[in-house]
Amino acid sequence: MIKAIKGFNDILPDQSAKWLHLEAILADVLGRYGYEHIRLPIVEQTDLFARAIGGATDIVEKEMYSFTDKSDPPTPLALRPEGTAGAVRAVIEHNLLRGDTPKLWYIGPMFRYERPQKGRYRQFHQLGVESFGSALPDADAELIAMTHLMWQELGLKDEMHLQLNSLGELDERYAYREALVAYLTDKKDQLDEDSKRRLTTNPLRILDSKEASTQAVLADAPKLAEFLGAESMAHFEQVQAYLTTLGIKFEINPHLVRGLDYYNKTVFEWVTDKLGSQATVCAGGRYDGLIGQLKSIGTDANKPVKSEPGVGFAMGLERLLLLMEAVAPISDIPACDVFVVAHPEVYSAGIGYAQNLRYSRPDVRVKMASATSLKAQMKKADKSGAALTVIIAQQELDDNTISVKDMQTGEQQTVATDWLSNKDNFSRN
């Protein structure tokens, strides 16, 4: 028997209805802020992620699904492990920044090879949002405010806690990196194995180590904030001022660094204490140099390439659904609102009735079973979760009526054929 690959999960109809409900709420909030939907390829050139994310990151080193295609010579390709690099590639390729400041969102599967666990799979789904063209702190604050509204709409506002930090600019971060490496090198024996490896590859990632022994060593380490210049500090303080004006609570987490190389200045995470170790539900930040970095691929290294500012975030939908299941469950969503049952001898009339109802009541979902016995059709109506079942037999046809059964109470009444066309008689809400 062929089964799904480990870490690649089927989302069955009873669950996918909840996914659609969640995605509709998120899309509605994005629409309120004027963000536009973009659909991006699942497969990109491997070099895109190596250049954007950083060759020394865990994603590129250990987690990407990479392969070569059948072209001559073969092209190295990868299943996308995250969405920002692809969005930036699309913005550059299609000149979307020409005279504009695009605000985009996308949704879909991402792929990383890691040990599957609850809330973390090899194929997982993210909502990603990217805002291009503004270097001002109001763009950072707008994204955070938008996520704050999403939590309210999803019933999660009391479960999500905002953490902020600033990574400064590249030169500031490089100076800090040197000081951090010098400090940790003297204490290397006290670090966990992952942190020892990162000391020579991606030392800032040591800051978010979950090992208590490493965190104890970091207690007296240099602080990134001490290396930030006046411009970076002013930017960060203005972001905080905007959030305070909007009544959005936050805490400064000096160890928040994010795992990807392209971030600068503001970084943020929304975390919860309801999901155990999988505490981060949404994360993002500013990446002002990424567009220039990707534009420069294949160009003369001595000719500087103008970049454009950007800021964005991504949220894991599996984790978000787990959180909602824990604190604000989505009610089971039935497959239909009205189930039409017709006696086999008049089944054609049943088909006609159902089709007319779909035209006259586009707000109502109508379902039918195949032309089996009336008893078999009623069993399927019971399982459908429909609020009402319409029953049509020869008597109803002769009298120009329908029988309507309330599936909650079991009460049944005979009404005029056009009874359901009137929204006052039945509404799915």
Short mmCIF file of C-alpha atoms in Angstrom, two decimals:
data_model
loop_
_atom_site.label_atom_id
_atom_site.label_comp_id
_atom_site.label_asym_id
_atom_site.label_seq_id
_atom_site.Cartn_x
_atom_site.Cartn_y
_atom_site.Cartn_z
CA MET A 1 0.00 0.00 0.00
CA ILE A 2 1.39 3.41 -0.98
CA LYS A 3 1.10 5.92 1.87
CA ALA A 4 1.86 9.61 2.24
CA ILE A 5 5.53 10.49 2.79
CA LYS A 6 6.53 11.04 6.40
CA GLY A 7 5.99 14.67 7.32
CA PHE A 8 3.69 15.27 4.32
CA ASN A 9 0.12 15.16 5.59
CA ASP A 10 -3.30 14.88 3.98
CA ILE A 11 -5.76 17.53 5.11
CA LEU A 12 -9.12 15.77 4.98
CA PRO A 13 -12.44 17.49 4.20
CA ASP A 14 -13.55 17.91 7.83
CA GLN A 15 -10.29 19.75 8.56
CA SER A 16 -9.89 21.58 5.26
CA ALA A 17 -13.18 23.37 5.90
CA LYS A 18 -11.57 24.88 9.01
CA TRP A 19 -8.49 25.82 6.98
CA LEU A 20 -10.68 27.66 4.48
CA HIS A 21 -12.48 29.44 7.33
CA LEU A 22 -9.14 30.55 8.82
CA GLU A 23 -7.74 31.65 5.46
CA ALA A 24 -10.89 33.67 4.71
CA ILE A 25 -10.50 35.64 7.96
CA LEU A 26 -6.81 36.32 7.29
CA ALA A 27 -7.52 37.38 3.68
CA ASP A 28 -10.27 39.73 4.88
CA VAL A 29 -7.89 41.53 7.25
CA LEU A 30 -5.24 41.79 4.53
CA GLY A 31 -7.84 43.29 2.21
CA ARG A 32 -8.73 45.92 4.82
CA TYR A 33 -5.11 47.10 4.72
CA GLY A 34 -4.93 47.14 0.91
CA TYR A 35 -2.56 44.18 0.47
CA GLU A 36 -2.76 42.29 -2.84
CA HIS A 37 -2.50 38.55 -3.42
CA ILE A 38 0.40 37.06 -5.39
CA ARG A 39 0.84 33.38 -6.34
CA LEU A 40 4.45 32.21 -6.34
CA PRO A 41 6.11 29.03 -7.69
CA ILE A 42 6.83 26.20 -5.30
CA VAL A 43 10.14 25.44 -7.08
CA GLU A 44 12.92 28.03 -7.47
CA GLN A 45 16.60 27.96 -8.33
CA THR A 46 18.62 26.72 -5.35
CA ASP A 47 20.94 29.72 -5.62
CA LEU A 48 18.04 32.06 -4.84
CA PHE A 49 17.72 30.65 -1.33
CA ALA A 50 21.47 30.25 -0.79
CA ARG A 51 22.00 33.94 -1.65
CA ALA A 52 18.95 35.27 0.20
CA ILE A 53 18.75 33.11 3.32
CA GLY A 54 22.50 32.58 3.78
CA GLY A 55 24.66 29.59 3.00
CA ALA A 56 25.51 29.02 6.67
CA THR A 57 21.91 28.82 7.89
CA ASP A 58 20.40 25.53 9.02
CA ILE A 59 17.79 25.81 6.25
CA VAL A 60 20.33 25.87 3.42
CA GLU A 61 22.88 23.57 5.09
CA LYS A 62 20.56 20.82 6.29
CA GLU A 63 16.87 21.33 5.51
CA MET A 64 16.32 22.24 1.85
CA TYR A 65 14.87 19.73 -0.59
CA SER A 66 17.32 20.24 -3.47
CA PHE A 67 17.62 18.44 -6.80
CA THR A 68 18.64 19.02 -10.42
CA ASP A 69 16.26 19.11 -13.39
CA LYS A 70 16.62 17.43 -16.78
CA SER A 71 18.04 20.42 -18.65
CA ASP A 72 21.53 20.37 -20.19
CA PRO A 73 23.45 21.35 -18.18
CA PRO A 74 21.21 20.45 -15.21
CA THR A 75 19.85 23.38 -13.16
CA PRO A 76 20.00 23.08 -9.35
CA LEU A 77 16.46 23.57 -8.03
CA ALA A 78 14.81 23.51 -4.60
CA LEU A 79 11.37 23.26 -3.10
CA ARG A 80 10.83 26.61 -1.41
CA PRO A 81 11.70 26.51 2.32
CA GLU A 82 10.26 30.02 2.86
CA GLY A 83 8.47 32.64 0.80
CA THR A 84 10.27 35.98 1.06
CA ALA A 85 13.08 35.12 -1.36
CA GLY A 86 10.60 34.09 -4.06
CA ALA A 87 8.49 37.21 -3.49
CA VAL A 88 11.54 39.45 -3.84
CA ARG A 89 12.59 37.58 -6.99
CA ALA A 90 9.12 38.17 -8.47
CA VAL A 91 9.18 41.87 -7.57
CA ILE A 92 12.57 42.29 -9.29
CA GLU A 93 11.73 40.16 -12.33
CA HIS A 94 8.43 41.92 -13.07
CA ASN A 95 9.59 45.46 -12.14
CA LEU A 96 6.81 45.84 -9.58
CA LEU A 97 8.76 48.56 -7.77
CA ARG A 98 8.73 50.88 -10.77
CA GLY A 99 6.89 53.92 -9.47
CA ASP A 100 5.09 51.85 -6.84
CA THR A 101 5.39 50.47 -3.30
CA PRO A 102 3.75 47.05 -3.62
CA LYS A 103 2.14 45.39 -0.62
CA LEU A 104 1.76 41.67 -1.28
CA TRP A 105 0.63 38.48 0.42
CA TYR A 106 0.83 34.82 -0.49
CA ILE A 107 -0.21 31.54 1.05
CA GLY A 108 0.79 27.95 0.46
CA PRO A 109 3.10 25.05 1.26
CA MET A 110 6.78 25.35 2.22
CA PHE A 111 9.23 22.45 2.55
CA ARG A 112 12.01 21.68 5.02
CA TYR A 113 13.64 18.37 5.84
CA GLU A 114 13.56 18.10 9.62
CA ARG A 115 12.21 15.72 12.22
CA PRO A 116 8.39 15.87 11.99
CA GLN A 117 6.55 16.75 15.18
CA LYS A 118 3.23 18.29 16.11
CA GLY A 119 3.06 21.75 14.57
CA ARG A 120 6.24 21.22 12.53
CA TYR A 121 6.12 19.11 9.37
CA ARG A 122 8.26 18.63 6.28
CA GLN A 123 5.51 20.13 4.18
CA PHE A 124 3.96 22.98 6.14
CA HIS A 125 1.85 25.98 5.21
CA GLN A 126 2.52 29.66 5.68
CA LEU A 127 0.82 32.96 5.13
CA GLY A 128 3.49 35.44 4.05
CA VAL A 129 3.16 39.22 3.79
CA GLU A 130 5.70 41.59 2.23
CA SER A 131 5.67 45.41 2.07
CA PHE A 132 8.18 47.03 -0.30
CA GLY A 133 9.47 50.53 -0.94
CA SER A 134 9.28 52.23 2.46
CA ALA A 135 12.25 52.47 4.81
CA LEU A 136 10.21 54.32 7.42
CA PRO A 137 9.23 52.74 10.75
CA ASP A 138 5.52 53.16 10.03
CA ALA A 139 5.77 50.24 7.56
CA ASP A 140 7.10 48.00 10.36
CA ALA A 141 4.35 49.13 12.72
CA GLU A 142 1.62 48.62 10.11
CA LEU A 143 2.52 44.95 9.68
CA ILE A 144 2.53 44.37 13.43
CA ALA A 145 -0.79 46.21 13.79
CA MET A 146 -2.28 44.05 11.04
CA THR A 147 -1.26 40.83 12.80
CA HIS A 148 -2.71 42.25 16.03
CA LEU A 149 -6.07 42.69 14.27
CA MET A 150 -5.84 39.13 12.93
CA TRP A 151 -5.51 37.77 16.48
CA GLN A 152 -8.60 39.74 17.51
CA GLU A 153 -10.62 38.42 14.57
CA LEU A 154 -9.52 34.85 15.37
CA GLY A 155 -10.31 35.13 19.09
CA LEU A 156 -6.62 34.89 20.05
CA LYS A 157 -5.80 38.39 21.28
CA ASP A 158 -5.23 37.25 24.88
CA GLU A 159 -3.01 34.33 23.86
CA MET A 160 -0.43 36.14 21.70
CA HIS A 161 2.50 38.13 23.07
CA LEU A 162 4.67 40.41 20.96
CA GLN A 163 8.47 40.40 21.24
CA LEU A 164 10.62 43.02 19.52
CA ASN A 165 14.29 43.63 18.86
CA SER A 166 16.49 45.59 16.47
CA LEU A 167 19.37 43.98 14.58
CA GLY A 168 20.67 47.33 13.37
CA GLU A 169 22.51 47.63 10.09
CA LEU A 170 25.05 45.20 8.65
CA ASP A 171 28.14 47.05 9.91
CA GLU A 172 26.66 47.36 13.41
CA ARG A 173 25.74 43.70 13.44
CA TYR A 174 29.19 42.73 12.19
CA ALA A 175 30.88 44.68 15.01
CA TYR A 176 28.58 43.00 17.50
CA ARG A 177 29.26 39.59 15.97
CA GLU A 178 33.01 40.04 16.49
CA ALA A 179 32.49 41.01 20.14
CA LEU A 180 30.10 38.09 20.73
CA VAL A 181 32.46 35.56 19.13
CA ALA A 182 35.38 36.87 21.20
CA TYR A 183 33.31 36.55 24.38
CA LEU A 184 31.95 33.05 23.60
CA THR A 185 35.25 31.64 22.33
CA ASP A 186 36.67 31.89 25.84
CA LYS A 187 33.63 29.96 27.12
CA LYS A 188 33.26 27.51 24.26
CA ASP A 189 33.42 24.46 26.54
CA GLN A 190 30.25 25.63 28.31
CA LEU A 191 28.18 25.81 25.11
CA ASP A 192 25.89 23.09 23.76
CA GLU A 193 27.03 21.26 20.62
CA ASP A 194 24.81 23.21 18.21
CA SER A 195 26.09 26.50 19.60
CA LYS A 196 29.71 25.35 19.26
CA ARG A 197 29.06 24.70 15.56
CA ARG A 198 27.31 28.03 15.09
CA LEU A 199 30.21 29.91 16.67
CA THR A 200 32.06 29.71 13.33
CA THR A 201 29.05 29.76 10.97
CA ASN A 202 26.15 31.83 12.36
CA PRO A 203 27.03 33.02 15.88
CA LEU A 204 24.00 35.29 16.33
CA ARG A 205 21.78 32.19 16.27
CA ILE A 206 23.41 31.15 19.56
CA LEU A 207 21.39 33.92 21.22
CA ASP A 208 18.11 32.02 20.74
CA SER A 209 19.48 28.67 21.94
CA LYS A 210 16.99 26.77 24.09
CA GLU A 211 19.75 25.18 26.19
CA ALA A 212 19.79 26.48 29.77
CA SER A 213 23.59 26.12 30.04
CA THR A 214 24.12 28.28 26.95
CA GLN A 215 21.64 30.90 28.13
CA ALA A 216 23.55 31.06 31.43
CA VAL A 217 26.75 31.84 29.50
CA LEU A 218 24.90 34.51 27.48
CA ALA A 219 23.70 36.34 30.59
CA ASP A 220 26.90 38.42 30.70
CA ALA A 221 27.53 38.53 26.95
CA PRO A 222 27.71 41.83 25.03
CA LYS A 223 24.30 43.20 24.06
CA LEU A 224 23.44 44.01 20.45
CA ALA A 225 21.73 47.25 21.50
CA GLU A 226 25.11 48.57 22.67
CA PHE A 227 26.36 48.45 19.06
CA LEU A 228 23.44 50.22 17.37
CA GLY A 229 23.99 53.65 15.86
CA ALA A 230 21.76 56.69 16.30
CA GLU A 231 19.74 56.03 13.13
CA SER A 232 18.98 52.40 14.02
CA MET A 233 18.01 53.37 17.56
CA ALA A 234 15.75 56.21 16.34
CA HIS A 235 14.03 53.82 13.91
CA PHE A 236 13.43 51.24 16.63
CA GLU A 237 12.17 53.83 19.12
CA GLN A 238 9.69 55.18 16.55
CA VAL A 239 8.33 51.68 15.91
CA GLN A 240 7.77 51.31 19.64
CA ALA A 241 6.10 54.73 19.79
CA TYR A 242 3.66 53.79 17.02
CA LEU A 243 2.76 50.52 18.76
CA THR A 244 2.21 52.35 22.04
CA THR A 245 -0.11 54.80 20.25
CA LEU A 246 -2.06 51.84 18.86
CA GLY A 247 -2.33 50.22 22.29
CA ILE A 248 -0.31 47.17 21.26
CA LYS A 249 1.70 45.74 24.14
CA PHE A 250 5.20 44.39 23.54
CA GLU A 251 8.40 43.37 25.28
CA ILE A 252 11.98 43.87 24.11
CA ASN A 253 13.78 40.54 23.69
CA PRO A 254 17.54 41.24 23.19
CA HIS A 255 18.09 37.60 22.16
CA LEU A 256 15.59 37.74 19.30
CA VAL A 257 17.67 37.49 16.12
CA ARG A 258 15.67 35.41 13.58
CA GLY A 259 17.29 32.55 11.70
CA LEU A 260 17.79 34.14 8.27
CA ASP A 261 20.67 36.35 7.17
CA TYR A 262 18.68 38.98 5.29
CA TYR A 263 17.08 40.74 8.28
CA ASN A 264 18.12 44.20 9.52
CA LYS A 265 16.70 46.71 11.99
CA THR A 266 13.27 45.67 13.33
CA VAL A 267 12.57 41.99 13.99
CA PHE A 268 9.51 40.66 15.80
CA GLU A 269 7.78 37.49 16.88
CA TRP A 270 4.30 36.72 18.18
CA VAL A 271 4.62 33.91 20.72
CA THR A 272 2.22 31.91 22.87
CA ASP A 273 2.57 29.75 25.96
CA LYS A 274 -0.16 27.35 24.80
CA LEU A 275 1.88 25.24 22.36
CA GLY A 276 4.83 24.02 24.40
CA SER A 277 8.16 24.33 22.62
CA GLN A 278 6.48 25.50 19.38
CA ALA A 279 5.93 28.94 20.88
CA THR A 280 6.38 31.14 17.78
CA VAL A 281 3.28 31.47 15.62
CA CYS A 282 4.23 34.50 13.53
CA ALA A 283 7.59 36.17 12.89
CA GLY A 284 9.12 38.75 10.64
CA GLY A 285 11.10 41.92 10.27
CA ARG A 286 12.86 44.34 7.97
CA TYR A 287 15.20 43.31 5.11
CA ASP A 288 16.35 46.50 3.39
CA GLY A 289 19.34 44.96 1.61
CA LEU A 290 17.76 41.82 0.16
CA ILE A 291 16.50 43.33 -3.10
CA GLY A 292 19.93 44.76 -3.90
CA GLN A 293 21.56 41.49 -2.91
CA LEU A 294 19.44 39.51 -5.37
CA LYS A 295 19.67 42.18 -8.09
CA SER A 296 23.47 41.92 -7.95
CA ILE A 297 23.55 38.23 -8.91
CA GLY A 298 25.46 37.95 -12.19
CA THR A 299 26.44 41.64 -12.30
CA ASP A 300 29.83 43.34 -12.04
CA ALA A 301 30.89 43.17 -8.40
CA ASN A 302 32.54 46.61 -8.70
CA LYS A 303 29.28 48.29 -9.69
CA PRO A 304 27.00 48.90 -6.70
CA VAL A 305 23.37 47.87 -7.16
CA LYS A 306 20.64 50.05 -5.68
CA SER A 307 18.45 48.19 -3.21
CA GLU A 308 14.91 48.94 -2.09
CA PRO A 309 13.60 48.57 1.48
CA GLY A 310 11.28 45.78 2.51
CA VAL A 311 9.60 44.40 5.60
CA GLY A 312 7.45 41.30 6.03
CA PHE A 313 6.32 38.40 8.15
CA ALA A 314 5.21 34.79 7.90
CA MET A 315 2.89 32.77 10.09
CA GLY A 316 2.62 28.99 10.30
CA LEU A 317 -0.95 27.92 9.64
CA GLU A 318 -0.57 24.49 11.28
CA ARG A 319 0.55 26.12 14.52
CA LEU A 320 -2.15 28.75 14.28
CA LEU A 321 -4.83 26.06 13.91
CA LEU A 322 -3.35 24.13 16.85
CA LEU A 323 -3.57 27.27 18.96
CA MET A 324 -7.15 27.90 17.91
CA GLU A 325 -8.01 24.29 18.70
CA ALA A 326 -6.63 24.83 22.21
CA VAL A 327 -8.24 28.17 23.06
CA ALA A 328 -10.78 29.22 20.39
CA PRO A 329 -11.94 26.11 18.51
CA ILE A 330 -13.58 26.52 15.12
CA SER A 331 -16.90 24.72 15.15
CA ASP A 332 -17.29 21.79 12.78
CA ILE A 333 -18.30 23.16 9.39
CA PRO A 334 -20.83 20.94 7.58
CA ALA A 335 -20.42 20.13 3.90
CA CYS A 336 -23.75 21.75 3.00
CA ASP A 337 -26.70 23.73 4.35
CA VAL A 338 -29.51 22.01 2.47
CA PHE A 339 -29.61 18.38 1.37
CA VAL A 340 -32.09 17.52 -1.40
CA VAL A 341 -33.57 14.01 -1.37
CA ALA A 342 -35.72 12.83 -4.28
CA HIS A 343 -37.60 9.59 -4.85
CA PRO A 344 -35.81 7.62 -7.61
CA GLU A 345 -38.91 7.85 -9.85
CA VAL A 346 -38.84 11.69 -9.75
CA TYR A 347 -35.11 12.15 -9.34
CA SER A 348 -34.88 14.40 -12.40
CA ALA A 349 -37.25 16.83 -10.71
CA GLY A 350 -34.98 16.75 -7.64
CA ILE A 351 -31.96 17.64 -9.76
CA GLY A 352 -33.88 20.53 -11.30
CA TYR A 353 -35.02 21.81 -7.90
CA ALA A 354 -31.49 21.68 -6.46
CA GLN A 355 -30.04 23.51 -9.46
CA ASN A 356 -32.69 26.25 -9.34
CA LEU A 357 -32.02 26.69 -5.60
CA ARG A 358 -28.29 27.12 -6.26
CA TYR A 359 -29.13 29.92 -8.70
CA SER A 360 -31.69 31.67 -6.52
CA ARG A 361 -29.79 31.25 -3.23
CA PRO A 362 -26.04 31.55 -3.94
CA ASP A 363 -25.48 31.97 -0.19
CA VAL A 364 -26.74 28.42 0.48
CA ARG A 365 -24.71 25.25 -0.17
CA VAL A 366 -26.90 22.52 -1.69
CA LYS A 367 -25.96 18.86 -1.92
CA MET A 368 -27.57 15.71 -3.34
CA ALA A 369 -26.84 12.00 -3.20
CA SER A 370 -27.08 9.64 -6.17
CA ALA A 371 -30.47 8.25 -7.25
CA THR A 372 -30.52 5.39 -4.75
CA SER A 373 -33.48 4.53 -2.51
CA LEU A 374 -35.13 7.23 -0.43
CA LYS A 375 -33.88 5.51 2.72
CA ALA A 376 -30.25 5.45 1.52
CA GLN A 377 -30.45 9.13 0.53
CA MET A 378 -31.86 10.06 3.96
CA LYS A 379 -28.92 8.32 5.65
CA LYS A 380 -26.53 10.48 3.67
CA ALA A 381 -28.55 13.57 4.54
CA ASP A 382 -28.18 12.67 8.25
CA LYS A 383 -24.40 12.42 7.89
CA SER A 384 -24.03 15.61 5.85
CA GLY A 385 -24.55 18.03 8.73
CA ALA A 386 -27.13 19.95 6.72
CA ALA A 387 -29.54 22.17 8.62
CA LEU A 388 -32.48 21.22 6.38
CA THR A 389 -33.38 18.28 4.16
CA VAL A 390 -35.76 18.86 1.25
CA ILE A 391 -37.77 15.76 0.30
CA ILE A 392 -39.40 15.45 -3.11
CA ALA A 393 -41.67 12.57 -4.14
CA GLN A 394 -44.59 12.22 -6.57
CA GLN A 395 -47.06 13.73 -4.08
CA GLU A 396 -44.95 16.89 -3.73
CA LEU A 397 -44.72 17.23 -7.49
CA ASP A 398 -48.48 16.86 -7.91
CA ASP A 399 -49.15 19.51 -5.22
CA ASN A 400 -46.35 21.87 -6.32
CA THR A 401 -44.82 21.65 -2.83
CA ILE A 402 -41.73 20.30 -1.03
CA SER A 403 -41.31 18.62 2.35
CA VAL A 404 -38.70 20.31 4.56
CA LYS A 405 -37.20 18.49 7.55
CA ASP A 406 -35.33 20.39 10.29
CA MET A 407 -32.36 18.11 10.95
CA GLN A 408 -31.86 19.47 14.47
CA THR A 409 -35.42 19.02 15.77
CA GLY A 410 -36.69 16.35 13.38
CA GLU A 411 -39.77 18.45 12.65
CA GLN A 412 -41.10 18.23 9.10
CA GLN A 413 -43.43 20.58 7.22
CA THR A 414 -44.91 20.85 3.74
CA VAL A 415 -44.35 24.22 2.10
CA ALA A 416 -44.54 25.89 -1.32
CA THR A 417 -41.83 24.97 -3.81
CA ASP A 418 -40.29 28.47 -3.66
CA TRP A 419 -40.25 28.56 0.16
CA LEU A 420 -36.42 28.35 0.40
CA SER A 421 -35.99 31.15 -2.12
CA ASN A 422 -37.04 33.55 0.64
CA LYS A 423 -34.10 34.38 2.94
CA ASP A 424 -36.51 35.13 5.77
CA ASN A 425 -37.44 31.42 5.87
CA PHE A 426 -33.87 30.12 6.01
CA SER A 427 -30.42 31.62 6.37
CA ARG A 428 -27.20 29.67 6.83
CA ASN A 429 -26.15 32.11 9.54
#
